[in-house]
Coordinates of C-alpha atoms in Angstrom, one line a residue:
Chain A
M9 CA 203.6 41.0 67.7
G10 CA 206.9 42.5 68.4
D11 CA 208.5 45.6 67.4
R12 CA 210.1 45.1 64.0
S13 CA 211.9 48.4 63.8
G14 CA 214.5 49.6 60.8
L15 CA 212.2 47.9 58.2
Q16 CA 212.4 50.3 55.0
A17 CA 209.3 50.3 53.1
A18 CA 209.8 49.3 49.7
S19 CA 208.7 51.9 46.9
Q20 CA 210.1 49.6 44.3
L21 CA 208.3 46.3 44.1
F22 CA 210.1 43.1 42.6
W23 CA 208.6 40.1 41.9
K24 CA 211.4 37.4 42.2
Q25 CA 211.4 33.8 42.9
G26 CA 211.7 33.7 46.2
C27 CA 211.4 37.1 47.3
T28 CA 209.2 38.9 49.8
M29 CA 207.0 41.4 48.5
M30 CA 206.0 44.3 50.8
F31 CA 202.7 46.5 50.4
K32 CA 202.8 49.7 52.3
D33 CA 199.6 50.3 53.8
V34 CA 198.3 53.5 55.5
A35 CA 197.4 51.2 58.3
D36 CA 201.2 50.3 58.9
F37 CA 200.2 47.0 58.5
C38 CA 202.1 45.2 55.8
I39 CA 201.2 42.3 53.8
C40 CA 203.9 39.6 53.3
V41 CA 203.8 37.6 50.8
S42 CA 206.8 35.5 50.7
M43 CA 207.2 32.8 48.1
T44 CA 209.8 30.1 48.5
R45 CA 210.2 26.6 46.9
R46 CA 208.0 25.6 49.9
G47 CA 205.1 27.5 48.2
L48 CA 203.0 30.5 48.9
R49 CA 203.1 31.7 52.7
L50 CA 200.7 34.4 53.5
G51 CA 201.1 36.3 56.9
M52 CA 200.5 39.5 58.7
A53 CA 203.2 41.2 60.2
K54 CA 202.7 44.2 61.7
V55 CA 205.9 46.3 61.3
T56 CA 206.7 49.6 62.7
Q57 CA 207.6 51.5 59.7
V58 CA 210.7 53.6 59.9
D59 CA 211.7 55.3 56.8
F60 CA 215.0 56.8 55.4
P61 CA 214.4 58.2 51.9
P62 CA 216.5 61.5 51.5
K63 CA 213.8 64.1 51.9
E64 CA 211.5 62.6 54.8
M65 CA 212.0 62.9 58.2
V66 CA 214.1 60.8 59.9
S67 CA 211.7 58.7 62.5
Y68 CA 212.9 56.2 65.0
S69 CA 212.0 54.7 68.0
K70 CA 214.0 54.6 71.2
E71 CA 214.0 50.8 70.6
T72 CA 217.5 48.9 69.3
Q73 CA 217.2 49.7 65.9
T74 CA 217.8 46.5 63.3
P75 CA 219.3 47.2 59.7
T76 CA 217.3 48.9 56.9
D77 CA 217.7 47.5 53.4
T78 CA 217.7 44.4 52.1
Q79 CA 214.7 42.2 51.5
T80 CA 216.3 39.3 53.2
H81 CA 215.3 40.7 56.4
T82 CA 211.7 40.7 55.5
Q83 CA 212.1 37.3 54.3
A84 CA 213.6 36.2 57.6
R85 CA 210.9 37.4 59.6
P86 CA 207.6 35.3 58.7
E87 CA 210.0 32.8 59.1
E88 CA 211.1 33.2 62.6
E89 CA 209.2 34.0 65.8
E90 CA 207.9 37.3 65.2
D91 CA 208.3 38.3 68.8
E92 CA 212.2 38.3 68.6
E93 CA 214.1 41.4 69.2
E94 CA 217.2 41.4 67.2
L95 CA 219.8 43.6 67.9
A96 CA 221.6 45.0 65.4
E97 CA 225.1 43.1 65.6
A98 CA 223.1 40.2 65.4
K99 CA 221.3 40.9 62.3
P100 CA 224.4 40.9 59.8
A101 CA 225.5 37.6 61.3
E102 CA 222.0 36.2 60.8
D103 CA 221.5 37.7 57.3
S104 CA 224.6 35.7 56.1
Q105 CA 223.2 32.5 57.8
E106 CA 219.8 33.2 55.6
K107 CA 221.8 33.7 52.7
K108 CA 223.5 30.6 53.1
A109 CA 220.2 28.7 54.1
D110 CA 218.5 29.8 51.3
Q111 CA 220.0 29.9 47.6
E112 CA 217.2 32.2 46.2
E113 CA 217.7 34.7 48.7
K114 CA 221.4 35.3 47.6
Q115 CA 220.0 36.8 44.3
E116 CA 218.2 39.3 46.0
E117 CA 221.0 40.9 47.7
A118 CA 222.4 42.9 45.1
P119 CA 219.8 43.3 42.2
P120 CA 216.8 44.7 44.1
K121 CA 218.8 47.3 45.5
E122 CA 221.1 47.9 42.6
L123 CA 220.9 50.9 40.3
T124 CA 221.1 50.2 36.8
E125 CA 224.3 51.7 35.0
E126 CA 222.2 54.3 33.6
E127 CA 220.5 55.6 36.9
K128 CA 224.1 55.7 38.3
M129 CA 225.2 58.0 35.4
H130 CA 222.4 60.0 35.8
L131 CA 222.8 60.4 39.5
L132 CA 226.3 61.0 39.2
H133 CA 225.8 63.9 36.8
S134 CA 223.2 65.9 39.1
D135 CA 224.0 69.0 40.8
E136 CA 223.4 67.4 44.1
F137 CA 226.0 64.6 43.7
L138 CA 228.4 67.2 42.4
T139 CA 228.0 69.9 45.2
F140 CA 228.1 66.9 48.1
F141 CA 231.3 65.8 46.1
D142 CA 232.8 69.0 46.2
R143 CA 232.5 69.1 49.7
G144 CA 233.1 65.5 50.5
S145 CA 236.1 65.3 48.7
R146 CA 237.6 68.3 50.2
I147 CA 236.9 67.2 53.8
V148 CA 238.2 63.6 53.3
E149 CA 241.5 64.9 51.7
R150 CA 242.0 67.1 54.4
A151 CA 241.7 63.8 57.0
L152 CA 243.7 61.6 54.9
S153 CA 246.6 63.9 54.9
E154 CA 246.6 64.0 58.8
R155 CA 249.0 61.4 59.7
V156 CA 248.3 61.8 63.5
D157 CA 248.0 58.6 65.4
V158 CA 246.4 58.9 68.5
C159 CA 247.1 55.3 69.5
F160 CA 250.6 55.7 69.0
D161 CA 252.5 53.9 71.3
Y162 CA 256.0 55.7 72.4
S163 CA 257.3 53.0 74.5
G164 CA 260.3 51.1 72.6
R165 CA 260.0 53.2 69.8
D166 CA 262.4 56.0 68.6
L167 CA 260.9 59.1 68.4
E168 CA 261.0 60.8 64.9
D169 CA 261.2 64.6 64.6
K170 CA 258.2 65.9 62.8
E171 CA 258.8 67.9 59.4
G172 CA 258.4 71.6 59.4
E173 CA 260.1 72.1 63.2
M174 CA 262.1 74.8 63.3
Q175 CA 265.5 74.4 64.9
A176 CA 265.9 76.6 68.0
G177 CA 268.0 79.6 66.6
A178 CA 267.3 79.6 62.9
K179 CA 267.0 82.4 60.9
M180 CA 264.4 81.3 58.1
S181 CA 263.5 77.8 57.7
L182 CA 261.1 76.7 54.7
N183 CA 257.3 75.4 56.0
R184 CA 255.7 74.6 53.1
T185 CA 255.7 74.7 49.3
F186 CA 252.3 75.1 47.2
S187 CA 252.3 74.1 43.8
D188 CA 249.6 72.4 41.5
E189 CA 250.6 70.2 38.4
R190 CA 247.9 71.5 36.5
W191 CA 246.8 74.9 37.7
S192 CA 250.5 76.6 38.6
K193 CA 252.9 74.7 36.9
N194 CA 254.7 77.0 34.4
R195 CA 253.1 80.0 35.1
V196 CA 254.3 82.9 37.0
V197 CA 253.0 83.9 40.6
T198 CA 251.9 87.4 40.0
C199 CA 250.3 88.3 43.2
L200 CA 250.0 86.9 46.7
D201 CA 247.7 88.1 49.7
W202 CA 247.3 86.7 53.1
S203 CA 243.4 86.4 54.3
P204 CA 242.9 88.5 57.2
Q205 CA 240.1 86.8 58.8
Y206 CA 241.6 83.2 58.5
P207 CA 245.2 83.4 59.1
E208 CA 246.1 80.2 57.3
L209 CA 244.4 81.0 54.0
L210 CA 246.8 82.5 51.5
V211 CA 245.9 83.6 47.9
A212 CA 248.2 83.5 44.8
S213 CA 247.1 84.4 41.3
Y214 CA 249.3 83.4 38.3
N215 CA 249.3 84.4 34.7
N216 CA 249.0 82.5 31.7
N217 CA 250.7 79.3 31.1
E218 CA 252.6 79.6 27.6
D219 CA 252.8 75.8 27.1
V220 CA 248.8 75.1 27.3
P221 CA 247.0 77.8 25.2
H222 CA 243.6 76.3 25.4
E223 CA 243.7 76.5 29.1
P224 CA 242.7 79.6 31.0
D225 CA 244.9 82.5 31.3
G226 CA 244.3 83.7 34.8
V227 CA 244.3 81.5 37.6
A228 CA 243.8 82.2 41.6
L229 CA 244.3 79.4 43.9
V230 CA 243.4 79.4 47.9
W231 CA 246.0 77.5 49.7
N232 CA 245.7 76.4 53.1
M233 CA 248.3 76.5 55.7
K234 CA 246.5 74.6 58.3
Y235 CA 246.2 71.2 57.1
K236 CA 249.0 68.7 55.2
K237 CA 247.4 68.4 52.0
T238 CA 249.0 69.7 48.9
T239 CA 246.2 70.4 47.0
P240 CA 244.5 73.9 46.8
E241 CA 241.2 74.6 48.7
Y242 CA 239.5 76.6 45.8
T243 CA 240.7 77.2 42.3
F244 CA 239.5 80.2 40.4
H245 CA 240.1 81.0 36.8
C246 CA 239.3 83.7 34.2
Q247 CA 240.3 84.4 30.7
H248 CA 242.7 87.0 31.2
P249 CA 246.0 87.2 33.4
V250 CA 245.4 88.5 36.8
Y251 CA 248.2 91.0 37.9
C252 CA 247.2 92.8 40.9
V253 CA 244.2 93.8 42.8
N254 CA 244.2 95.8 46.3
V255 CA 241.1 96.5 48.7
V256 CA 241.3 99.9 50.5
G257 CA 239.1 101.0 53.5
T258 CA 237.0 99.7 56.4
Q259 CA 235.0 96.5 56.6
N260 CA 231.8 98.8 55.6
A261 CA 233.0 101.6 53.2
H262 CA 235.7 99.9 51.0
N263 CA 236.6 99.8 47.4
L264 CA 238.5 97.4 44.9
I265 CA 241.4 99.7 43.5
S266 CA 242.9 98.4 40.1
I267 CA 245.6 100.3 38.0
S268 CA 247.4 99.5 35.2
T269 CA 250.0 100.5 32.5
D270 CA 247.9 102.8 30.4
G271 CA 247.8 105.4 33.5
K272 CA 244.3 104.7 34.6
M273 CA 243.0 103.9 38.0
C274 CA 239.5 102.7 38.5
S275 CA 238.1 102.2 41.8
W276 CA 235.1 99.4 41.7
S277 CA 232.7 98.7 44.3
L278 CA 232.5 95.0 44.8
D279 CA 228.6 94.8 44.4
M280 CA 228.9 95.9 40.6
L281 CA 232.4 94.8 38.9
S282 CA 231.0 95.3 35.6
Q283 CA 231.8 99.2 35.6
P284 CA 234.0 100.9 37.9
Q285 CA 232.8 103.5 40.3
D286 CA 235.2 106.1 39.1
C287 CA 238.3 106.6 36.9
L288 CA 241.3 108.7 37.6
E289 CA 244.1 109.4 34.7
L290 CA 247.3 109.6 36.2
V291 CA 249.3 112.2 34.2
F292 CA 252.1 114.0 35.4
K293 CA 252.4 117.6 34.5
Q294 CA 249.4 117.4 32.5
S295 CA 251.1 115.6 29.7
K296 CA 252.8 112.4 30.5
A297 CA 250.6 109.4 31.6
V298 CA 252.2 107.5 34.0
A299 CA 252.6 103.8 33.3
V300 CA 252.2 102.5 36.7
T301 CA 253.8 99.2 37.6
S302 CA 253.0 99.1 41.3
M303 CA 250.9 100.8 43.9
A304 CA 250.6 101.3 47.5
F305 CA 248.5 102.6 50.2
P306 CA 250.0 103.9 53.6
L307 CA 248.4 102.4 56.5
G308 CA 244.9 103.5 57.1
D309 CA 245.0 106.0 54.3
V310 CA 242.2 105.6 51.2
N311 CA 243.1 108.7 49.5
N312 CA 246.8 109.2 49.2
F313 CA 249.0 106.8 47.5
V314 CA 252.2 106.0 46.0
V315 CA 252.8 104.4 42.2
G316 CA 255.8 103.3 40.9
S317 CA 256.1 103.6 37.1
E318 CA 257.7 101.8 34.4
D319 CA 260.4 105.0 33.7
G320 CA 261.7 104.5 37.1
S321 CA 260.0 107.3 39.1
V322 CA 257.8 107.1 42.2
Y323 CA 254.9 109.3 42.0
T324 CA 252.5 110.2 45.4
A325 CA 249.1 111.0 44.2
C326 CA 245.5 111.2 45.6
R327 CA 242.1 109.9 44.7
H328 CA 239.9 112.4 45.9
G329 CA 240.1 116.5 46.2
S330 CA 241.2 119.4 44.5
K331 CA 244.3 117.8 43.8
A332 CA 243.1 114.4 42.6
G333 CA 245.8 113.0 40.6
I334 CA 249.6 113.0 40.8
S335 CA 251.6 115.1 43.4
D336 CA 255.0 114.8 43.6
V337 CA 257.5 113.0 41.6
F338 CA 260.2 110.8 43.4
E339 CA 263.3 110.2 41.1
G340 CA 266.1 108.2 41.8
H341 CA 265.8 104.5 40.4
H342 CA 267.3 103.7 36.9
G343 CA 265.0 101.2 35.7
P344 CA 261.3 100.3 36.0
V345 CA 260.1 100.2 39.7
T346 CA 258.7 96.6 40.4
G347 CA 257.6 97.1 43.9
L348 CA 256.3 99.3 46.6
S349 CA 255.6 99.1 50.2
C350 CA 254.5 101.5 52.6
H351 CA 255.5 101.4 56.7
S352 CA 252.9 99.7 58.3
A353 CA 254.0 98.8 61.5
G354 CA 252.2 100.6 64.5
G355 CA 253.6 101.4 67.3
P356 CA 255.1 104.8 69.9
V357 CA 256.5 106.2 66.9
D358 CA 254.8 106.9 63.6
F359 CA 256.8 106.2 60.5
S360 CA 254.0 106.1 58.0
H361 CA 255.7 108.5 56.0
L362 CA 258.4 106.4 54.9
F363 CA 258.3 104.1 52.1
I364 CA 260.5 101.4 50.0
S365 CA 260.7 100.5 46.6
A366 CA 262.2 97.8 44.5
S367 CA 263.5 98.2 40.8
F368 CA 265.1 96.5 38.1
D369 CA 268.0 98.8 38.8
W370 CA 269.2 95.8 41.2
T371 CA 268.4 98.2 44.1
V372 CA 265.8 98.8 47.0
K373 CA 265.4 102.5 47.9
L374 CA 264.3 104.0 51.4
W375 CA 262.0 107.3 51.0
T376 CA 260.1 109.6 53.1
T377 CA 257.5 111.5 51.6
K378 CA 258.9 114.6 53.2
S379 CA 261.5 114.6 50.8
T380 CA 261.9 113.7 46.8
R381 CA 265.2 112.2 47.1
P382 CA 265.8 108.9 48.5
L383 CA 267.0 108.7 52.0
Y384 CA 268.8 105.3 51.4
S385 CA 269.6 102.9 48.8
F386 CA 270.2 99.2 49.6
E387 CA 272.4 97.4 47.0
D388 CA 273.4 94.2 47.6
S389 CA 271.6 92.4 45.1
C390 CA 273.1 90.9 41.7
D391 CA 269.7 90.8 39.9
Y392 CA 266.5 92.7 39.4
V393 CA 264.5 93.1 42.3
Y394 CA 260.9 92.3 42.1
D395 CA 259.2 93.2 45.2
V396 CA 259.5 94.4 48.4
M397 CA 257.5 94.9 51.7
W398 CA 257.8 96.1 54.9
S399 CA 257.0 93.4 58.3
P400 CA 253.9 94.3 59.5
T401 CA 254.8 94.1 62.9
H402 CA 258.6 95.0 63.2
P403 CA 259.2 98.7 62.2
A404 CA 262.7 98.3 61.0
L405 CA 262.5 95.1 59.3
F406 CA 261.5 94.6 55.4
A407 CA 261.9 91.9 53.0
C408 CA 262.9 91.9 49.3
V409 CA 263.0 89.2 46.9
D410 CA 265.2 89.4 43.4
G411 CA 265.4 87.5 40.1
S412 CA 268.5 85.1 41.5
G413 CA 265.9 83.5 43.5
R414 CA 267.2 85.1 46.8
L415 CA 264.9 86.5 49.7
D416 CA 266.5 89.0 51.9
L417 CA 265.6 90.6 55.2
W418 CA 266.8 93.7 56.1
N419 CA 267.1 95.2 59.5
L420 CA 267.5 98.8 59.6
N421 CA 268.7 99.0 63.1
N422 CA 270.9 96.3 62.5
D423 CA 272.8 96.7 59.5
T424 CA 272.0 99.0 56.5
E425 CA 274.8 97.4 54.2
V426 CA 274.0 93.9 54.2
P427 CA 270.7 91.7 54.7
S428 CA 270.3 90.5 58.4
A429 CA 268.9 86.8 56.9
S430 CA 269.1 85.3 53.4
V431 CA 268.0 82.5 51.8
V432 CA 268.1 81.2 48.0
V433 CA 265.1 79.2 46.9
D434 CA 266.1 75.9 45.2
G435 CA 266.1 75.4 41.7
S436 CA 266.8 78.5 39.4
T437 CA 263.6 80.3 39.2
A438 CA 263.3 84.1 39.9
L439 CA 261.0 85.2 43.0
N440 CA 258.2 87.5 41.8
R441 CA 256.5 88.2 44.9
V442 CA 256.8 88.6 48.5
R443 CA 254.4 88.9 51.2
W444 CA 254.3 88.7 55.0
S445 CA 251.6 87.2 56.8
H446 CA 249.5 89.4 59.1
S447 CA 251.5 87.9 62.2
G448 CA 254.5 89.1 60.9
R449 CA 255.8 85.6 61.7
E450 CA 255.9 83.7 58.0
I451 CA 256.4 84.8 54.7
A452 CA 255.2 83.9 51.3
T453 CA 257.1 84.0 48.1
G454 CA 255.9 83.2 44.7
D455 CA 258.4 82.3 42.2
S456 CA 258.4 82.2 38.1
D457 CA 257.6 78.4 38.0
G458 CA 254.5 78.7 39.8
Q459 CA 255.4 77.5 43.1
V460 CA 254.5 79.3 46.3
L461 CA 257.0 79.0 49.2
V462 CA 256.2 79.7 53.0
Y463 CA 258.9 80.4 55.2
D464 CA 259.0 80.6 58.8
V465 CA 261.1 83.4 60.4
G466 CA 263.2 83.1 63.5
E467 CA 261.8 84.8 66.5
P468 CA 264.6 86.7 67.1
I469 CA 264.5 88.2 63.8
C470 CA 260.9 89.1 63.3
V471 CA 259.7 89.8 67.0
P472 CA 260.2 93.4 67.4
K473 CA 261.5 94.3 70.8
P474 CA 259.9 97.5 72.6
D475 CA 262.9 99.8 71.6
E476 CA 263.1 98.9 68.2
W477 CA 260.8 102.3 67.4
S478 CA 263.2 104.3 69.3
R479 CA 266.4 103.0 67.5
L480 CA 264.6 103.3 64.0
V481 CA 264.3 106.9 65.2
H482 CA 268.0 107.2 65.7
T483 CA 268.9 105.1 62.5
L484 CA 267.0 107.3 60.3
M485 CA 268.5 110.5 62.0
E486 CA 271.8 108.7 61.2
I487 CA 271.0 108.0 57.5
N488 CA 269.7 111.7 57.1
E489 CA 273.0 113.2 58.3
N490 CA 274.9 110.5 56.1
R491 CA 272.6 111.7 52.8
D492 CA 273.1 115.4 53.6
E493 CA 277.1 114.7 54.0
G494 CA 277.2 112.8 50.6
D495 CA 275.3 115.8 49.2
E496 CA 277.7 117.9 50.3
L497 CA 280.6 115.9 49.2
A498 CA 279.2 115.7 46.1
A499 CA 278.4 119.1 45.6
Q500 CA 281.9 120.1 46.8
R501 CA 283.3 117.6 44.1
L502 CA 281.5 119.6 41.5
V503 CA 282.8 122.8 42.5
A504 CA 286.3 121.5 42.9
Chain B
M10 CA 232.2 64.3 35.5
A11 CA 236.0 64.2 34.5
E12 CA 236.7 66.4 37.6
V13 CA 235.2 64.0 39.7
E14 CA 236.8 61.2 38.1
E15 CA 240.2 62.9 38.4
T16 CA 239.4 63.9 42.3
L17 CA 238.8 60.1 42.9
K18 CA 242.1 58.9 41.4
R19 CA 243.7 61.8 43.4
I20 CA 241.9 60.4 46.7
Q21 CA 242.7 56.7 45.3
S22 CA 246.7 57.4 45.2
Q23 CA 247.0 58.8 48.4
K24 CA 249.1 57.0 51.0
G25 CA 247.3 53.8 52.2
V26 CA 243.9 54.5 50.6
Q27 CA 242.3 51.1 50.0
G28 CA 239.0 51.9 48.8
I29 CA 236.4 54.5 48.0
I30 CA 232.7 53.8 47.8
I31 CA 229.9 56.4 47.3
V32 CA 226.4 55.5 48.4
N33 CA 223.3 57.2 48.2
A34 CA 220.9 57.9 50.5
E35 CA 219.2 54.3 50.5
G36 CA 222.7 52.5 51.1
I37 CA 223.0 51.5 47.3
P38 CA 226.5 52.0 46.2
I39 CA 226.9 54.0 42.9
K40 CA 230.8 54.4 42.7
T41 CA 233.2 52.5 44.0
T42 CA 237.0 51.5 43.9
L43 CA 236.7 47.8 45.6
D44 CA 235.3 44.7 44.2
N45 CA 231.3 44.2 44.0
S46 CA 231.2 41.8 47.3
S47 CA 233.2 44.0 49.5
T48 CA 231.5 47.4 48.6
V49 CA 228.0 45.7 48.9
Q50 CA 229.3 44.5 52.5
Y51 CA 230.8 47.8 53.5
A52 CA 228.0 49.8 51.6
G53 CA 225.5 48.3 54.0
L54 CA 227.2 47.9 57.2
I55 CA 228.4 51.5 57.0
H56 CA 224.9 52.9 56.1
Q57 CA 223.7 51.5 59.2
S58 CA 226.4 52.9 61.4
V59 CA 225.9 56.3 60.2
M60 CA 222.2 56.1 60.2
K61 CA 222.7 55.0 63.8
A62 CA 225.5 57.9 64.4
R63 CA 223.1 60.4 62.8
S64 CA 220.1 59.3 64.7
T65 CA 222.3 59.6 68.1
V66 CA 223.6 63.2 67.3
R67 CA 219.8 64.4 66.5
D68 CA 218.4 62.7 69.7
I69 CA 220.8 64.6 71.8
D70 CA 220.1 67.6 70.2
P71 CA 217.3 67.9 67.2
Q72 CA 219.2 70.9 65.7
N73 CA 222.4 69.2 65.6
D74 CA 223.7 67.1 62.3
L75 CA 226.4 64.5 61.8
T76 CA 229.3 66.2 59.9
F77 CA 231.6 63.7 59.7
L78 CA 232.7 59.9 61.0
R79 CA 235.9 58.2 61.4
I80 CA 236.0 54.7 62.8
R81 CA 239.5 53.6 64.0
S82 CA 240.4 50.3 64.3
K83 CA 243.8 48.2 64.8
K84 CA 244.2 47.5 61.1
N85 CA 242.6 50.5 59.2
E86 CA 240.4 53.7 59.3
I87 CA 237.2 54.0 57.8
M88 CA 236.3 57.9 57.2
I89 CA 232.6 58.8 56.1
A90 CA 231.5 62.6 54.9
P91 CA 227.6 62.2 55.0
D92 CA 225.5 64.4 53.1
K93 CA 221.6 65.0 52.8
D94 CA 221.7 62.9 49.7
Y95 CA 225.1 60.6 49.9
F96 CA 227.9 59.4 51.6
L97 CA 231.4 59.3 50.8
I98 CA 233.2 56.6 52.2
V99 CA 237.1 56.1 52.5
I100 CA 239.1 53.3 53.6
Q101 CA 242.6 54.1 54.6
N102 CA 245.5 51.8 56.2
P103 CA 247.3 54.7 58.0
S104 CA 250.6 52.4 58.4
D105 CA 251.3 52.3 54.8

């Protein structure tokens, strides 16, 4: 007998008027019993058994595969010449013909292969289904959002500009806005970070949503820049609001450092998050606990760090060694320090002693660890400055955000009086966080309404030229001179 | 379970999506947004295509496996995310 490939051995047996029952036999022979209106017909049909149950090995022959499921096939078979080879395409057509031919056959189309509602519900609640659905829906959503038409015909059609393309020479243009109706609306963005491993991934943490008290207080969402879908890749939530975390160290020896307003700094091992590895009380002059609001580690340093506090002072400190704890105090701000950033753009000259701080006093101040007085104060803002960050690639460039929704880019080598680029975010929200991507070409900022906005920065602004480092040396010298002059003048005025 | 419903609703509301069908490994539809006859037709036909595609991939390299299948036609596009136990089928009309 010819090859009857593609038949699924029925593990369920059905007796129905006009249906065919198949017994699975060890010897690969199937006894077909077909009961039609014409009466009982018995026939031997040798069947090449091909199984597609989930956990078994898929076996197949090199011959043409014919479709698997419905039992109409088996019904059709005894009625035809058994040597006939049927191609897959022909089968469905034949099927429908068979269907039309025999009334009873129609019945079996759906029911024998259908599951009861109960069985379906059971499946839909199973773990495997949920795992499958989580992954499958994510992939499908990404695919759906891509609107690339590879068959597009350009002749006779106008070319439309794609969204997101930057006009040449534009300083900063909005690339993406990330916001989720359920998880990010009405929450403040408390922290942002770009993934070092996958540059298109960005994680944002949010505090609690006051309007919805029964939803979890702390939410972290992972957003993907690569695909156009507007929903987060992953969602995490926890009971307490998330404020800030920092991972220091190398890939093999790293710690999670957390710091809070009670002056305690804890370092945690990522393997054991139930207890900190060690704690450090940050006290200034043996008595005053420092209420820490922000923290920064210089590039490559895991021991020394700077913290900003509620009282407007910045402190340097170290984690280990005989002088563990607070070392120096830098006074200058008149309000709580909201953000700190240590210089990180590597280059021919080392500027890692520089750091900048943002504060409620409307200013951003430039400091060096070598002096406890600020080097310079940037006073262009008219609202609380909430965050500041050096560019990871350009030595003289930094970004700051304030409560009026303004994102400013300052280039020390261009102008220290006014920002080199500025953009105001639509809507009356305050910008709470700013984070450069690792490439230094994009900036992510989070606002008080749960939105994360990603801006592309124009090349002329964010890409450093080779002489930026030496120019910065000159700029710093000038700043230093001005500061000393200013001090002298102030001293003279006091005397006079 | 409510999350599954929510996700399905969200996918369904995307531009141009005509229908979503979830079938199990035997080709039996267990969840659908289309009418019964279309569902059964799509489920049966697509199941065969996916099995053929999967066996093609495995034939060429037994260590390999099918991860995603897209059938682009003049009028619409069928996207299938297969898994060990289930397939997620989405039919989209991209010009909508």
